Amino acid sequence: MSDNQVPAISLRDFANRREEIKEELIKASSEIGFFTLVDHSIPVEHINAAFDLSAKFFDLPLEVKQKTPWNGKNMGHEYRSQIRPSTGYADPKESIQLGFGESEEGDMIKCWPAESDCPGFKEGAKGFMKEVQTLSKQILELLAEGVGLPTNTFIEGSICPDESDKEDSMSTLRLLKYHSCEGQDLGENYFRAGAHADFDILTLLFQKFGQDGLEVCPGRSISTDFGYGDKWTPIKITEGAIVCNIGDQLMRWSDDKLKSTFHRVTAPSLKRGDYMGDRYSIGFFNQARKSANMQGPLKSYPPITGAEFIAQAMQRNYQAALTAAKLQTYEISKETEEANKDYVVSGTGVSAARKGAASLVAAA
Ligand SMILES: O=C(O)CCC(=O)C(=O)O
Ligand SMILES: [Fe+2]
């Protein structure tokens, strides 16, 4: 792949071009960790409708949005509170994370705004989530085959086969609004989203034309755990294209063959004449189910469940970012702690096995 550019991969004529597409996906995922999808199944109008719903929610008064506050299980609304270990300050944004869960006691149900507060929101957002999940399945099956696992491994690892157990699902749709920077000269070292890698299997990211800012540090070529690399590739938004990236869960599940890559969102620059207004984006995070047992074909890492992986990832992040955070996350079993004790964890993800390393290292 020349120059570490993020390649555009066409899904045109999927059934006949399956092998060719698989090859392109595996090359991009193992060399860069990022690619964009074009000629896919989601019409631009549906993407625009999802952005309209997002704006409708974010236009509500803060007190209304805060009726479904972030719940410590990665669901709900947060306002300028996500501190990135890479920057040490909260991203200048707000976001809401939405899940598939249905039961009143579940972790996910409490993330949905009431129908009377935001009419049509739940139905519209759920419809979009399903559509993105369906597209994700095409990619997930090719990635599984490409790393030598049975075709359905990542699909069944993230979606219960009969879709009955919604409480086991951890996939999430995240609507994001980065607040306007109008009139502000922020300098080059201020970020709308600090450098990070995602925790999940596969992220599909929708961007709005004219609202650039996303940058990628290809192939994990970074100089510190938290992503202060010196070679960042900007992603130019093209209408309808979906930016995809491999997350930490898939990096581990593929024995590090596929790369979870650091990325960040730069602040617009007055000097460069950038658009300075609000920036919206939408991410769909395909995450392993709570009970999924993740292990790559080479068994480079011990098995770990989806819930345990996220619990560890959140603990790492929060220990690094905010020692005092009062988090109640999913439990990590004693067996998992024992099995993982010789593996090094850093700012994000589990890196190469090393004898004698502690299991949960809080990277400063
Ligand atoms: O807003 C963007 O373009 C990137 C968002 C992102 O990386 C994330 O939410 O994980
Ligand atoms: Fe991300």
mmCIF file of C-alpha atoms and ligand atoms in Angstrom:
data_model
loop_
_atom_site.group_PDB
_atom_site.id
_atom_site.type_symbol
_atom_site.label_atom_id
_atom_site.label_comp_id
_atom_site.label_asym_id
_atom_site.label_seq_id
_atom_site.Cartn_x
_atom_site.Cartn_y
_atom_site.Cartn_z
ATOM 1 C CA MET A 1 0.000 0.000 0.000
ATOM 2 C CA SER A 2 1.780 3.073 -1.186
ATOM 3 C CA ASP A 3 2.442 5.840 1.287
ATOM 4 C CA ASN A 4 0.282 4.389 4.036
ATOM 5 C CA GLN A 5 -2.824 5.943 2.502
ATOM 6 C CA VAL A 6 -6.167 4.719 3.741
ATOM 7 C CA PRO A 7 -7.588 2.713 0.799
ATOM 8 C CA ALA A 8 -11.157 2.912 -0.477
ATOM 9 C CA ILE A 9 -12.647 -0.565 -0.882
ATOM 10 C CA SER A 10 -15.638 -1.067 -3.166
ATOM 11 C CA LEU A 11 -18.303 -3.625 -2.219
ATOM 12 C CA ARG A 12 -19.800 -3.506 -5.719
ATOM 13 C CA ASP A 13 -20.942 -6.921 -6.973
ATOM 14 C CA PHE A 14 -20.142 -8.417 -3.567
ATOM 15 C CA ALA A 15 -21.166 -12.010 -4.273
ATOM 16 C CA ASN A 16 -18.953 -12.341 -7.347
ATOM 17 C CA ARG A 17 -16.044 -10.284 -6.051
ATOM 18 C CA ARG A 18 -15.973 -11.811 -2.551
ATOM 19 C CA GLU A 19 -12.398 -13.163 -2.717
ATOM 20 C CA GLU A 20 -10.999 -9.989 -4.228
ATOM 21 C CA ILE A 21 -12.716 -7.848 -1.580
ATOM 22 C CA LYS A 22 -11.457 -10.165 1.161
ATOM 23 C CA GLU A 23 -7.898 -9.722 -0.048
ATOM 24 C CA GLU A 24 -8.215 -5.937 -0.091
ATOM 25 C CA LEU A 25 -9.765 -5.904 3.393
ATOM 26 C CA ILE A 26 -7.057 -8.093 4.907
ATOM 27 C CA LYS A 27 -4.261 -6.089 3.291
ATOM 28 C CA ALA A 28 -5.695 -2.786 4.543
ATOM 29 C CA SER A 29 -6.496 -4.181 8.001
ATOM 30 C CA SER A 30 -3.078 -5.697 8.537
ATOM 31 C CA GLU A 31 -1.009 -2.840 7.079
ATOM 32 C CA ILE A 32 -3.045 0.228 8.029
ATOM 33 C CA GLY A 33 -5.920 -0.800 10.317
ATOM 34 C CA PHE A 34 -8.204 1.629 8.462
ATOM 35 C CA PHE A 35 -10.081 1.595 5.148
ATOM 36 C CA THR A 36 -13.130 3.285 3.701
ATOM 37 C CA LEU A 37 -16.099 1.469 2.177
ATOM 38 C CA VAL A 38 -17.731 2.655 -1.018
ATOM 39 C CA ASP A 39 -20.532 1.116 -3.146
ATOM 40 C CA HIS A 40 -22.010 -0.344 0.051
ATOM 41 C CA SER A 41 -25.614 -1.067 0.979
ATOM 42 C CA ILE A 42 -26.460 2.070 2.998
ATOM 43 C CA PRO A 43 -27.986 4.866 0.886
ATOM 44 C CA VAL A 44 -26.690 8.403 1.480
ATOM 45 C CA GLU A 45 -30.257 9.464 2.389
ATOM 46 C CA HIS A 46 -30.271 7.032 5.324
ATOM 47 C CA ILE A 47 -26.949 8.397 6.551
ATOM 48 C CA ASN A 48 -28.259 11.960 6.274
ATOM 49 C CA ALA A 49 -31.441 10.966 8.120
ATOM 50 C CA ALA A 50 -29.306 9.549 10.949
ATOM 51 C CA PHE A 51 -27.399 12.857 11.129
ATOM 52 C CA ASP A 52 -30.741 14.714 11.278
ATOM 53 C CA LEU A 53 -31.836 12.553 14.215
ATOM 54 C CA SER A 54 -28.516 13.203 15.892
ATOM 55 C CA ALA A 55 -28.909 16.990 15.533
ATOM 56 C CA LYS A 56 -32.475 16.711 16.859
ATOM 57 C CA PHE A 57 -31.213 15.010 20.010
ATOM 58 C CA PHE A 58 -28.257 17.333 20.571
ATOM 59 C CA ASP A 59 -30.519 20.393 20.122
ATOM 60 C CA LEU A 60 -32.464 19.377 23.254
ATOM 61 C CA PRO A 61 -31.732 21.236 26.509
ATOM 62 C CA LEU A 62 -28.834 19.737 28.461
ATOM 63 C CA GLU A 63 -31.137 18.755 31.373
ATOM 64 C CA VAL A 64 -33.230 16.661 29.004
ATOM 65 C CA LYS A 65 -30.200 14.960 27.438
ATOM 66 C CA GLN A 66 -28.860 14.267 30.908
ATOM 67 C CA LYS A 67 -31.968 12.267 31.828
ATOM 68 C CA THR A 68 -30.051 9.340 30.322
ATOM 69 C CA PRO A 69 -26.567 9.993 31.698
ATOM 70 C CA TRP A 70 -23.564 7.860 30.818
ATOM 71 C CA ASN A 71 -24.012 4.789 33.006
ATOM 72 C CA GLY A 72 -20.516 3.414 33.560
ATOM 73 C CA LYS A 73 -21.296 0.571 31.149
ATOM 74 C CA ASN A 74 -20.424 2.634 28.126
ATOM 75 C CA MET A 75 -24.040 3.708 27.449
ATOM 76 C CA GLY A 76 -25.889 7.019 27.699
ATOM 77 C CA HIS A 77 -25.082 10.710 27.269
ATOM 78 C CA GLU A 78 -21.836 12.414 28.284
ATOM 79 C CA TYR A 79 -21.044 16.110 28.005
ATOM 80 C CA ARG A 80 -17.417 17.178 27.777
ATOM 81 C CA SER A 81 -16.389 14.434 30.158
ATOM 82 C CA GLN A 82 -14.342 11.939 28.150
ATOM 83 C CA ILE A 83 -10.770 12.489 29.226
ATOM 84 C CA ARG A 84 -8.279 10.864 26.880
ATOM 85 C CA PRO A 85 -5.069 9.526 28.359
ATOM 86 C CA SER A 86 -3.275 10.955 25.312
ATOM 87 C CA THR A 87 -4.278 14.549 26.072
ATOM 88 C CA GLY A 88 -5.248 14.666 29.747
ATOM 89 C CA TYR A 89 -8.268 16.877 29.026
ATOM 90 C CA ALA A 90 -11.867 16.109 28.159
ATOM 91 C CA ASP A 91 -12.703 16.047 24.462
ATOM 92 C CA PRO A 92 -14.637 19.256 23.616
ATOM 93 C CA LYS A 93 -17.695 17.274 22.581
ATOM 94 C CA GLU A 94 -20.818 15.507 23.730
ATOM 95 C CA SER A 95 -22.001 12.076 22.737
ATOM 96 C CA ILE A 96 -24.691 9.501 23.356
ATOM 97 C CA GLN A 97 -24.067 5.762 23.220
ATOM 98 C CA LEU A 98 -27.042 3.567 22.329
ATOM 99 C CA GLY A 99 -27.357 -0.206 22.594
ATOM 100 C CA PHE A 100 -29.636 -3.030 21.475
ATOM 101 C CA GLY A 101 -30.713 -4.085 24.993
ATOM 102 C CA GLU A 102 -34.440 -4.180 25.697
ATOM 103 C CA SER A 103 -35.180 -5.239 29.263
ATOM 104 C CA GLU A 104 -35.973 -2.637 31.937
ATOM 105 C CA GLU A 105 -33.188 -3.940 34.184
ATOM 106 C CA GLY A 106 -30.663 -4.085 31.358
ATOM 107 C CA ASP A 107 -27.677 -1.764 31.014
ATOM 108 C CA MET A 108 -28.780 -0.519 27.626
ATOM 109 C CA ILE A 109 -32.441 0.399 27.994
ATOM 110 C CA LYS A 110 -31.635 3.401 30.172
ATOM 111 C CA CYS A 111 -29.659 5.050 27.411
ATOM 112 C CA TRP A 112 -32.733 5.852 25.285
ATOM 113 C CA PRO A 113 -34.366 9.287 25.563
ATOM 114 C CA ALA A 114 -38.125 9.194 26.242
ATOM 115 C CA GLU A 115 -40.401 9.288 23.182
ATOM 116 C CA SER A 116 -42.050 12.447 24.546
ATOM 117 C CA ASP A 117 -38.651 14.194 24.757
ATOM 118 C CA CYS A 118 -37.413 13.204 21.300
ATOM 119 C CA PRO A 119 -40.228 11.786 19.136
ATOM 120 C CA GLY A 120 -39.151 9.215 16.560
ATOM 121 C CA PHE A 121 -35.586 9.107 17.856
ATOM 122 C CA LYS A 122 -35.548 5.549 19.188
ATOM 123 C CA GLU A 123 -37.228 4.004 16.170
ATOM 124 C CA GLY A 124 -35.039 5.904 13.719
ATOM 125 C CA ALA A 125 -31.780 5.235 15.536
ATOM 126 C CA LYS A 126 -32.596 1.531 16.046
ATOM 127 C CA GLY A 127 -33.391 1.177 12.343
ATOM 128 C CA PHE A 128 -30.058 2.752 11.429
ATOM 129 C CA MET A 129 -28.181 0.559 13.922
ATOM 130 C CA LYS A 130 -29.671 -2.559 12.354
ATOM 131 C CA GLU A 131 -28.744 -1.350 8.888
ATOM 132 C CA VAL A 132 -25.142 -0.697 9.911
ATOM 133 C CA GLN A 133 -24.954 -4.017 11.723
ATOM 134 C CA THR A 134 -26.168 -5.804 8.597
ATOM 135 C CA LEU A 135 -23.472 -4.159 6.496
ATOM 136 C CA SER A 136 -20.899 -4.971 9.191
ATOM 137 C CA LYS A 137 -21.697 -8.671 8.822
ATOM 138 C CA GLN A 138 -20.417 -8.676 5.225
ATOM 139 C CA ILE A 139 -17.083 -7.314 6.409
ATOM 140 C CA LEU A 140 -16.887 -9.435 9.555
ATOM 141 C CA GLU A 141 -17.277 -12.689 7.655
ATOM 142 C CA LEU A 142 -14.492 -11.821 5.237
ATOM 143 C CA LEU A 143 -12.202 -10.727 8.056
ATOM 144 C CA ALA A 144 -12.833 -14.013 9.908
ATOM 145 C CA GLU A 145 -11.987 -16.082 6.849
ATOM 146 C CA GLY A 146 -8.987 -13.889 6.147
ATOM 147 C CA VAL A 147 -7.426 -14.591 9.540
ATOM 148 C CA GLY A 148 -8.165 -18.316 9.371
ATOM 149 C CA LEU A 149 -11.262 -18.537 11.577
ATOM 150 C CA PRO A 150 -14.674 -19.998 10.652
ATOM 151 C CA THR A 151 -16.744 -17.547 8.563
ATOM 152 C CA ASN A 152 -19.275 -16.791 11.317
ATOM 153 C CA THR A 153 -16.822 -16.307 14.187
ATOM 154 C CA PHE A 154 -17.088 -12.510 14.513
ATOM 155 C CA ILE A 155 -20.755 -12.373 13.533
ATOM 156 C CA GLU A 156 -21.758 -14.907 16.172
ATOM 157 C CA GLY A 157 -19.207 -13.363 18.509
ATOM 158 C CA SER A 158 -21.046 -10.044 18.362
ATOM 159 C CA ILE A 159 -24.663 -10.996 17.586
ATOM 160 C CA CYS A 160 -26.553 -13.860 19.218
ATOM 161 C CA PRO A 161 -27.496 -16.192 16.279
ATOM 162 C CA ASP A 162 -31.261 -15.881 16.887
ATOM 163 C CA GLU A 163 -30.857 -12.297 18.139
ATOM 164 C CA SER A 164 -32.891 -13.284 21.211
ATOM 165 C CA ASP A 165 -30.496 -12.349 23.966
ATOM 166 C CA LYS A 166 -30.305 -8.586 23.606
ATOM 167 C CA GLU A 167 -28.781 -8.180 27.066
ATOM 168 C CA ASP A 168 -25.718 -10.103 25.902
ATOM 169 C CA SER A 169 -25.142 -7.573 23.119
ATOM 170 C CA MET A 170 -22.481 -4.916 23.612
ATOM 171 C CA SER A 171 -22.461 -3.296 20.185
ATOM 172 C CA THR A 172 -23.221 0.383 20.299
ATOM 173 C CA LEU A 173 -24.131 3.341 18.121
ATOM 174 C CA ARG A 174 -22.434 6.539 19.202
ATOM 175 C CA LEU A 175 -23.690 9.921 18.059
ATOM 176 C CA LEU A 176 -21.059 12.630 18.467
ATOM 177 C CA LYS A 177 -21.190 16.399 18.400
ATOM 178 C CA TYR A 178 -17.955 18.375 18.651
ATOM 179 C CA HIS A 179 -18.762 21.921 19.664
ATOM 180 C CA SER A 180 -18.099 24.910 17.461
ATOM 181 C CA CYS A 181 -14.642 26.473 17.651
ATOM 182 C CA GLU A 182 -15.739 29.710 15.999
ATOM 183 C CA GLY A 183 -13.560 32.673 16.874
ATOM 184 C CA GLN A 184 -11.016 30.505 18.708
ATOM 185 C CA ASP A 185 -7.370 30.153 17.771
ATOM 186 C CA LEU A 186 -6.645 26.779 19.322
ATOM 187 C CA GLY A 187 -3.150 26.070 18.084
ATOM 188 C CA GLU A 188 -1.889 22.810 16.638
ATOM 189 C CA ASN A 189 -1.853 20.755 19.796
ATOM 190 C CA TYR A 190 -5.504 20.906 20.689
ATOM 191 C CA PHE A 191 -7.719 18.011 19.652
ATOM 192 C CA ARG A 192 -11.442 17.529 19.338
ATOM 193 C CA ALA A 193 -10.824 13.852 20.109
ATOM 194 C CA GLY A 194 -7.479 12.896 21.574
ATOM 195 C CA ALA A 195 -5.501 10.043 20.019
ATOM 196 C CA HIS A 196 -6.901 6.649 20.909
ATOM 197 C CA ALA A 197 -7.555 3.209 19.491
ATOM 198 C CA ASP A 198 -11.065 1.723 19.728
ATOM 199 C CA PHE A 199 -11.878 -1.173 22.085
ATOM 200 C CA ASP A 200 -14.128 -3.051 19.708
ATOM 201 C CA ILE A 201 -13.972 -5.548 16.845
ATOM 202 C CA LEU A 202 -14.796 -3.227 13.956
ATOM 203 C CA THR A 203 -15.880 0.435 13.891
ATOM 204 C CA LEU A 204 -17.907 1.985 11.079
ATOM 205 C CA LEU A 205 -17.659 5.752 11.176
ATOM 206 C CA PHE A 206 -19.941 8.172 9.361
ATOM 207 C CA GLN A 207 -18.567 11.639 8.688
ATOM 208 C CA LYS A 208 -20.263 14.742 7.349
ATOM 209 C CA PHE A 209 -18.962 16.199 4.146
ATOM 210 C CA GLY A 210 -17.017 19.413 4.886
ATOM 211 C CA GLN A 211 -16.394 18.464 8.529
ATOM 212 C CA ASP A 212 -12.922 16.943 8.268
ATOM 213 C CA GLY A 213 -10.506 16.425 11.114
ATOM 214 C CA LEU A 214 -10.053 12.660 11.447
ATOM 215 C CA GLU A 215 -6.399 11.590 11.266
ATOM 216 C CA VAL A 216 -4.895 8.129 11.408
ATOM 217 C CA CYS A 217 -1.509 6.917 12.563
ATOM 218 C CA PRO A 218 -1.198 4.000 10.145
ATOM 219 C CA GLY A 219 -0.134 0.529 11.180
ATOM 220 C CA ARG A 220 0.371 1.461 14.814
ATOM 221 C CA SER A 221 3.583 3.352 14.063
ATOM 222 C CA ILE A 222 3.547 5.325 17.259
ATOM 223 C CA SER A 223 6.219 6.338 19.657
ATOM 224 C CA THR A 224 4.322 5.981 22.934
ATOM 225 C CA ASP A 225 1.521 3.841 24.308
ATOM 226 C CA PHE A 226 -1.012 6.609 23.962
ATOM 227 C CA GLY A 227 -0.410 7.540 20.411
ATOM 228 C CA TYR A 228 1.821 10.547 20.054
ATOM 229 C CA GLY A 229 3.034 9.307 16.706
ATOM 230 C CA ASP A 230 4.684 11.695 14.331
ATOM 231 C CA LYS A 231 3.131 10.521 11.088
ATOM 232 C CA TRP A 232 -0.561 11.265 10.892
ATOM 233 C CA THR A 233 -2.615 10.767 7.748
ATOM 234 C CA PRO A 234 -5.708 12.968 7.383
ATOM 235 C CA ILE A 235 -8.839 11.300 6.048
ATOM 236 C CA LYS A 236 -10.673 13.475 3.570
ATOM 237 C CA ILE A 237 -14.413 12.948 3.782
ATOM 238 C CA THR A 238 -16.171 11.855 0.615
ATOM 239 C CA GLU A 239 -19.955 11.804 0.517
ATOM 240 C CA GLY A 240 -21.423 8.405 1.413
ATOM 241 C CA ALA A 241 -18.078 6.687 2.112
ATOM 242 C CA ILE A 242 -17.847 4.913 5.474
ATOM 243 C CA VAL A 243 -14.571 4.983 7.372
ATOM 244 C CA CYS A 244 -13.840 1.633 9.028
ATOM 245 C CA ASN A 245 -11.213 0.634 11.532
ATOM 246 C CA ILE A 246 -10.066 -2.461 13.341
ATOM 247 C CA GLY A 247 -10.424 -2.274 17.142
ATOM 248 C CA ASP A 248 -8.438 -3.804 20.006
ATOM 249 C CA GLN A 249 -10.764 -6.812 20.339
ATOM 250 C CA LEU A 250 -10.124 -7.858 16.755
ATOM 251 C CA MET A 251 -6.398 -7.219 17.046
ATOM 252 C CA ARG A 252 -6.270 -9.712 19.901
ATOM 253 C CA TRP A 253 -8.752 -12.101 18.259
ATOM 254 C CA SER A 254 -6.576 -12.195 15.126
ATOM 255 C CA ASP A 255 -3.363 -12.802 17.109
ATOM 256 C CA ASP A 256 -2.266 -9.220 16.224
ATOM 257 C CA LYS A 257 -2.500 -9.843 12.474
ATOM 258 C CA LEU A 258 -5.072 -7.070 12.047
ATOM 259 C CA LYS A 259 -4.037 -3.731 13.553
ATOM 260 C CA SER A 260 -6.072 -1.559 15.882
ATOM 261 C CA THR A 261 -4.749 1.809 14.873
ATOM 262 C CA PHE A 262 -4.528 5.116 16.728
ATOM 263 C CA HIS A 263 -6.604 7.970 15.423
ATOM 264 C CA ARG A 264 -7.646 11.434 16.562
ATOM 265 C CA VAL A 265 -9.775 14.376 15.514
ATOM 266 C CA THR A 266 -7.867 17.622 15.067
ATOM 267 C CA ALA A 267 -9.374 20.986 15.911
ATOM 268 C CA PRO A 268 -10.042 23.260 12.926
ATOM 269 C CA SER A 269 -7.584 26.058 12.313
ATOM 270 C CA LEU A 270 -8.476 29.717 11.849
ATOM 271 C CA LYS A 271 -5.168 30.219 10.045
ATOM 272 C CA ARG A 272 -5.869 27.452 7.508
ATOM 273 C CA GLY A 273 -9.342 28.866 6.932
ATOM 274 C CA ASP A 274 -11.055 25.629 8.071
ATOM 275 C CA TYR A 275 -14.772 25.349 8.762
ATOM 276 C CA MET A 276 -14.979 26.233 12.467
ATOM 277 C CA GLY A 277 -18.575 25.273 13.301
ATOM 278 C CA ASP A 278 -20.051 22.231 15.042
ATOM 279 C CA ARG A 279 -18.818 18.859 13.784
ATOM 280 C CA TYR A 280 -21.054 15.784 13.841
ATOM 281 C CA SER A 281 -20.009 12.184 13.375
ATOM 282 C CA ILE A 282 -21.597 8.800 14.064
ATOM 283 C CA GLY A 283 -19.767 5.613 15.011
ATOM 284 C CA PHE A 284 -21.103 2.067 15.122
ATOM 285 C CA PHE A 285 -18.936 -0.133 17.301
ATOM 286 C CA ASN A 286 -19.280 -3.863 16.660
ATOM 287 C CA GLN A 287 -18.267 -5.242 20.041
ATOM 288 C CA ALA A 288 -17.955 -8.841 21.179
ATOM 289 C CA ARG A 289 -20.986 -10.106 23.100
ATOM 290 C CA LYS A 290 -20.560 -10.274 26.866
ATOM 291 C CA SER A 291 -20.289 -14.063 26.763
ATOM 292 C CA ALA A 292 -18.268 -14.384 23.527
ATOM 293 C CA ASN A 293 -15.089 -16.330 24.031
ATOM 294 C CA MET A 294 -12.390 -14.556 22.080
ATOM 295 C CA GLN A 295 -9.292 -16.414 20.990
ATOM 296 C CA GLY A 296 -7.294 -16.275 17.766
ATOM 297 C CA PRO A 297 -6.391 -19.296 15.602
ATOM 298 C CA LEU A 298 -2.789 -19.290 16.861
ATOM 299 C CA LYS A 299 -3.886 -18.987 20.511
ATOM 300 C CA SER A 300 -1.298 -16.234 21.048
ATOM 301 C CA TYR A 301 -3.384 -14.912 23.932
ATOM 302 C CA PRO A 302 -5.509 -16.744 26.485
ATOM 303 C CA PRO A 303 -9.260 -16.738 25.900
ATOM 304 C CA ILE A 304 -11.173 -13.790 27.289
ATOM 305 C CA THR A 305 -14.876 -12.936 27.210
ATOM 306 C CA GLY A 306 -16.237 -9.803 25.539
ATOM 307 C CA ALA A 307 -17.415 -8.404 28.883
ATOM 308 C CA GLU A 308 -14.053 -9.007 30.529
ATOM 309 C CA PHE A 309 -12.194 -7.424 27.682
ATOM 310 C CA ILE A 310 -14.261 -4.219 27.909
ATOM 311 C CA ALA A 311 -13.977 -4.166 31.702
ATOM 312 C CA GLN A 312 -10.184 -4.342 31.429
ATOM 313 C CA ALA A 313 -10.071 -1.755 28.657
ATOM 314 C CA MET A 314 -12.210 0.682 30.621
ATOM 315 C CA GLN A 315 -10.192 0.170 33.775
ATOM 316 C CA ARG A 316 -6.935 0.779 31.925
ATOM 317 C CA ASN A 317 -8.237 3.891 30.303
ATOM 318 C CA TYR A 318 -9.698 5.288 33.452
ATOM 319 C CA GLN A 319 -6.780 4.449 35.652
ATOM 320 C CA ALA A 320 -4.664 6.337 33.185
ATOM 321 C CA ALA A 321 -7.033 9.223 32.622
ATOM 322 C CA LEU A 322 -8.790 9.737 35.887
ATOM 323 C CA THR A 323 -7.682 7.766 38.883
ATOM 324 C CA ALA A 324 -10.721 8.815 40.866
ATOM 325 C CA ALA A 325 -13.357 7.700 38.370
ATOM 326 C CA LYS A 326 -16.093 5.779 40.142
ATOM 327 C CA LEU A 327 -16.752 3.072 37.616
ATOM 328 C CA GLN A 328 -18.868 0.013 37.969
ATOM 329 C CA THR A 329 -17.913 -2.040 34.955
ATOM 330 C CA TYR A 330 -18.339 -5.681 34.081
ATOM 331 C CA GLU A 331 -16.649 -8.173 36.370
ATOM 332 C CA ILE A 332 -13.300 -9.710 35.490
ATOM 333 C CA SER A 333 -13.151 -13.302 36.679
ATOM 334 C CA LYS A 334 -10.237 -14.662 38.696
ATOM 335 C CA GLU A 335 -9.496 -17.176 35.925
ATOM 336 C CA THR A 336 -9.141 -14.399 33.382
ATOM 337 C CA GLU A 337 -6.874 -12.379 35.633
ATOM 338 C CA GLU A 338 -4.737 -15.454 36.187
ATOM 339 C CA ALA A 339 -4.646 -16.397 32.484
ATOM 340 C CA ASN A 340 -3.703 -12.867 31.435
ATOM 341 C CA LYS A 341 -1.144 -12.080 34.087
ATOM 342 C CA ASP A 342 1.883 -12.565 31.834
ATOM 343 C CA TYR A 343 0.603 -10.225 29.148
ATOM 344 C CA VAL A 344 1.489 -6.586 28.895
ATOM 345 C CA VAL A 345 -1.343 -4.121 28.666
ATOM 346 C CA SER A 346 -0.619 -0.590 27.687
ATOM 347 C CA GLY A 347 -2.673 2.508 27.028
ATOM 348 C CA THR A 348 -4.978 0.527 24.892
ATOM 349 C CA GLY A 349 -5.048 -3.118 23.961
ATOM 350 C CA VAL A 350 -2.939 -6.021 25.059
ATOM 351 C CA SER A 351 0.487 -6.034 23.507
ATOM 352 C CA ALA A 352 3.129 -8.712 23.081
ATOM 353 C CA ALA A 353 3.366 -11.363 25.733
ATOM 354 C CA ARG A 354 6.166 -10.770 28.187
ATOM 355 C CA LYS A 355 7.008 -12.926 31.150
ATOM 356 C CA GLY A 356 6.537 -11.391 34.547
ATOM 357 C CA ALA A 357 4.516 -8.335 33.534
ATOM 358 C CA ALA A 358 1.679 -7.202 35.747
ATOM 359 C CA SER A 359 -1.844 -7.699 34.438
ATOM 360 C CA LEU A 360 -3.336 -4.231 34.712
ATOM 361 C CA VAL A 361 -0.685 -1.591 34.254
ATOM 362 C CA ALA A 362 -2.001 1.907 34.609
ATOM 363 C CA ALA A 363 -0.127 3.801 31.946
ATOM 364 C CA ALA A 364 0.434 7.342 33.133
HETATM 365 O O1 LIG B 1 -15.530 11.718 15.259
HETATM 366 C C1 LIG B 1 -14.706 11.074 14.619
HETATM 367 O O2 LIG B 1 -14.465 11.314 13.441
HETATM 368 C C2 LIG B 1 -13.944 9.967 15.311
HETATM 369 C C3 LIG B 1 -14.622 9.431 16.532
HETATM 370 C C4 LIG B 1 -13.897 8.306 17.181
HETATM 371 O O3 LIG B 1 -12.798 7.980 16.830
HETATM 372 C C5 LIG B 1 -14.521 7.561 18.287
HETATM 373 O O4 LIG B 1 -15.575 7.975 18.793
HETATM 374 O O5 LIG B 1 -13.973 6.515 18.684
HETATM 375 FE FE FE B 2 -12.234 6.051 17.728
#
